[in-house]
CSV table of C-alpha atoms in Angstrom, one decimal:
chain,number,residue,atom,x,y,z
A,1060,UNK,CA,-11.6,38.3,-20.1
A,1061,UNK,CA,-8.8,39.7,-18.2
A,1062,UNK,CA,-5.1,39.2,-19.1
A,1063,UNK,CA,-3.5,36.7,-16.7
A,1064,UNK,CA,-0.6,37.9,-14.7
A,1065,UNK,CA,2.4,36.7,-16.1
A,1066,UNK,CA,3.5,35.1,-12.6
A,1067,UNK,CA,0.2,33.4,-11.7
A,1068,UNK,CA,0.6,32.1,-15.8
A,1069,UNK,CA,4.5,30.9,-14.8
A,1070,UNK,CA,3.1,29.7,-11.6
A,1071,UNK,CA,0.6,27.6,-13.4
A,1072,UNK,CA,2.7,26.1,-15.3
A,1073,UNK,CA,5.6,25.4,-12.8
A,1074,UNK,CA,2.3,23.5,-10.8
A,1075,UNK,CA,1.8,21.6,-13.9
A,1076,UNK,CA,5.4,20.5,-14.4
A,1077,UNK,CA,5.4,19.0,-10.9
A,1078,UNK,CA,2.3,17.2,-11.0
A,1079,UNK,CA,3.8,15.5,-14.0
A,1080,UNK,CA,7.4,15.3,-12.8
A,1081,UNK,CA,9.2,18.5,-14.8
A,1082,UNK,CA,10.0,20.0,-12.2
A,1083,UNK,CA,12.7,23.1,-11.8
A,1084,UNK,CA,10.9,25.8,-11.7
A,1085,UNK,CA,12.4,29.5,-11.3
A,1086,UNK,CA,10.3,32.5,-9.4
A,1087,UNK,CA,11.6,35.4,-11.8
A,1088,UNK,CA,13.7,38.0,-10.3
A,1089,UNK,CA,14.7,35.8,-7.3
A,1090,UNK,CA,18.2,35.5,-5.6
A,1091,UNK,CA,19.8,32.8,-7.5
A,1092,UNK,CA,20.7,31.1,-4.1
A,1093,UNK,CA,17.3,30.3,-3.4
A,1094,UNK,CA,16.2,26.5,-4.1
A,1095,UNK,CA,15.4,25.6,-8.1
A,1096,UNK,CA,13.0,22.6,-7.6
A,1097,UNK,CA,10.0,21.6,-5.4
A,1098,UNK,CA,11.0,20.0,-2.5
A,1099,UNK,CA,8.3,17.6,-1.0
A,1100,UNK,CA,8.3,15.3,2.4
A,1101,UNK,CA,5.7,13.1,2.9
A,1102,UNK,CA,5.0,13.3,7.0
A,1103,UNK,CA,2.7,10.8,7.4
A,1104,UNK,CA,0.5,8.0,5.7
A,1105,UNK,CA,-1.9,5.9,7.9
A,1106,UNK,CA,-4.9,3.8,8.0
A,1107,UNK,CA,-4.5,4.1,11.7
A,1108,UNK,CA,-5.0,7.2,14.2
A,1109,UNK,CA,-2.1,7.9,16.6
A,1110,UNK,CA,-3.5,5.4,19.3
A,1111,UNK,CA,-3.0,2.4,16.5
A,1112,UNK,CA,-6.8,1.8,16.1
A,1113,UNK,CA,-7.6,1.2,12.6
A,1114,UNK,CA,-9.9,4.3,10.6
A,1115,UNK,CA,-13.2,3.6,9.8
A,1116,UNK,CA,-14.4,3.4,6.0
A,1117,UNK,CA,-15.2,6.7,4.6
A,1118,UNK,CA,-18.4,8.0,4.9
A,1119,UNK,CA,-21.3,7.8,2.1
A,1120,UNK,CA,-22.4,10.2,-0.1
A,1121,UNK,CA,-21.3,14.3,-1.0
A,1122,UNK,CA,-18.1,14.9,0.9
A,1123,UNK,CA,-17.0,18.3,2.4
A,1124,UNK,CA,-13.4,19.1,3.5
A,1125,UNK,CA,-12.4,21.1,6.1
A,1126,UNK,CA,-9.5,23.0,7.0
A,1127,UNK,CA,-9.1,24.8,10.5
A,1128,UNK,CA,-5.7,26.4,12.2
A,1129,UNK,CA,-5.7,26.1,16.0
A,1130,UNK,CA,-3.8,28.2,18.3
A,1131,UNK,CA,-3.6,27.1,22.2
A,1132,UNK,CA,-2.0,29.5,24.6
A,1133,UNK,CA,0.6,28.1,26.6
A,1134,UNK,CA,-0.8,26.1,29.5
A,1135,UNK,CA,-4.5,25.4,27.8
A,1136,UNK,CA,-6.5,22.6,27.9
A,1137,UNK,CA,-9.2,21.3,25.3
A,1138,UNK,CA,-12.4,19.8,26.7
A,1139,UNK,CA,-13.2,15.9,26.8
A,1140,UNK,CA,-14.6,15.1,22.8
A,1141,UNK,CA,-14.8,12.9,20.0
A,1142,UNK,CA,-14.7,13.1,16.5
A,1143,UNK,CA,-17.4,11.6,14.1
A,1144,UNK,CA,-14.9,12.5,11.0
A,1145,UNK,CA,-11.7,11.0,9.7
A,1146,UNK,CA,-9.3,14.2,10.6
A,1147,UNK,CA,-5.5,14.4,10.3
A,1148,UNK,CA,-3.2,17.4,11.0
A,1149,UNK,CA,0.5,19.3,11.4
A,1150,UNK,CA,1.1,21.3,14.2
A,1151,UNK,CA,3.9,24.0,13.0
A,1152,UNK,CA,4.3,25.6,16.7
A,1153,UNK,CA,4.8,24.2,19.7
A,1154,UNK,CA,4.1,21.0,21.2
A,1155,UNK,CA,0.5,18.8,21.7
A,1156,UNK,CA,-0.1,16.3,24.5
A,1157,UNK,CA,-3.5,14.4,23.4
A,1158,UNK,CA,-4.4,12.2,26.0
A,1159,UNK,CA,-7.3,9.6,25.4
A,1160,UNK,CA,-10.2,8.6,28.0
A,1161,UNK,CA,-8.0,5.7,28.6
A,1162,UNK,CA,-5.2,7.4,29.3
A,1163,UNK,CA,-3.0,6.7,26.6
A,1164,UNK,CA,-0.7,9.9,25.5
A,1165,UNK,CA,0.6,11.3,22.5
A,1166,UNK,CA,2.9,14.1,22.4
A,1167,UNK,CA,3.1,15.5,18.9
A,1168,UNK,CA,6.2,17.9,18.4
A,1169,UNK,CA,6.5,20.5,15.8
A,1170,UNK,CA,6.9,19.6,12.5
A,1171,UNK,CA,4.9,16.5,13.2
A,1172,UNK,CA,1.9,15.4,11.5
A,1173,UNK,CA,-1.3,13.2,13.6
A,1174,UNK,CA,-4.0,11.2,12.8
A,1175,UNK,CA,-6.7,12.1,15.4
A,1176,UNK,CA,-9.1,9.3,17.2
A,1177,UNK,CA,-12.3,9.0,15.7
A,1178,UNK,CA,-15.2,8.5,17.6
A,1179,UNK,CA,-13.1,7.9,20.9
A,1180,UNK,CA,-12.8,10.2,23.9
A,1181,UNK,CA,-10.0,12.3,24.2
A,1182,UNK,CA,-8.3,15.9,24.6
A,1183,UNK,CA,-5.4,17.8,24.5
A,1184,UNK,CA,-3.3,20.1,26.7
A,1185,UNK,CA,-0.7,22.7,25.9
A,1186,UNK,CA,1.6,21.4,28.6
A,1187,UNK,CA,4.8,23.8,26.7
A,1188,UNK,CA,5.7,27.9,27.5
A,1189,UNK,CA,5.1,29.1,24.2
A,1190,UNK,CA,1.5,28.8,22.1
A,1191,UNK,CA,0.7,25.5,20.0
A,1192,UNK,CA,-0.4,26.0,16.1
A,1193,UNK,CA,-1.7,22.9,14.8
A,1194,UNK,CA,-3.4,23.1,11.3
A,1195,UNK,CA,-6.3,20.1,10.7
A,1196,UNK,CA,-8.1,18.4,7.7
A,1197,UNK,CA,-11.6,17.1,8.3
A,1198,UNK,CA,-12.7,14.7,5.8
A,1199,UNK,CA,-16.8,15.6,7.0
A,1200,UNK,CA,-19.6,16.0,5.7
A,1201,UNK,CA,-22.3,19.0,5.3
A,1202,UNK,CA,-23.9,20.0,8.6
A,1203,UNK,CA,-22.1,17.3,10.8
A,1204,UNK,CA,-20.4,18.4,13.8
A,1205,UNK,CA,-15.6,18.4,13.7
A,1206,UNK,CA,-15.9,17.7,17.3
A,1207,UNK,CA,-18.8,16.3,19.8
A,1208,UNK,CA,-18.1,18.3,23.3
A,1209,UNK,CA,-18.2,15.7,26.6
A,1210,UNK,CA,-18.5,18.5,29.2
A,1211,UNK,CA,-19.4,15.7,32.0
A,1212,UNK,CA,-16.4,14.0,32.2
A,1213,UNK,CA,-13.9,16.5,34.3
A,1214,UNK,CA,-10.3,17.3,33.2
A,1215,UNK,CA,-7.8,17.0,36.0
């Protein structure tokens, strides 16, 4: 067995602390100005996606989780789709318009978390000058599909 790395051993342990409250953990050989202790935000917690419709129950059986990081130049537009999965995410760049079939908008700014619609008709635009980075969780399943694609319903 290989010797463990005395930072991923100190980082181990400073993991451990938080989940069971020490915290106060110290990156060796750090400025001394930099911050002692975990600092946490929750940014969202919802049974409801951004539109106020209520999530369905989670699905049955094995579950697989997926993460996926989005970039959208400035000025792009996503396709008309739905989701069949429960997905949730936190853009870090930019700013996301998400416009359903309905036409009901959501602007999500950065910093911002978003529940996304599930199995309703929507997409998003990149309406801002700069690119938008948006990082997702999909609560899925093996083999089934993020996104379902509506390429018969025009964008404007």
């Amino acid at each position: 067995m290989r010797k463990m790395k005395s930072w991923m051993l100190a980082a181990i342990l400073c993991v451990s602390g938080v989940s069971t409250g020490l915290v106060g953990c110290r990156k060796a050989n750090v400025d001394e100005a930099a911050p002692t202790q975990v600092e946490t935000k929750e940014l969202i917690r919802t049974s409801q996606s951004w539109d106020g419709v209520d999530l369905p129950d989670y699905l049955e059986g094995r579950p697989e989780l997926v993460a996926v990081k989005y970039v959208f130049p400035a000025g792009q537009k996503l396709g008309w789709h739905h989701h069949p999965v429960m997905n949730y995410g936190i853009l870090v760049e930019g700013e996301l318009t998400i416009i359903g079939q309905d036409g009901k908008e959501k602007v999500v700014h950065e910093g911002e978390a978003v529940v996304e619609m599930v199995n309703t008709i929507h997409h998003g635009e990149n309406r801002g000058s700069k690119p938008v980075v948006l990082y997702m969780f999909y609560l899925s399943q093996k083999d089934m599909p993020l996104a379902v694609q509506h390429p018969e319903i025009p964008l404007e």
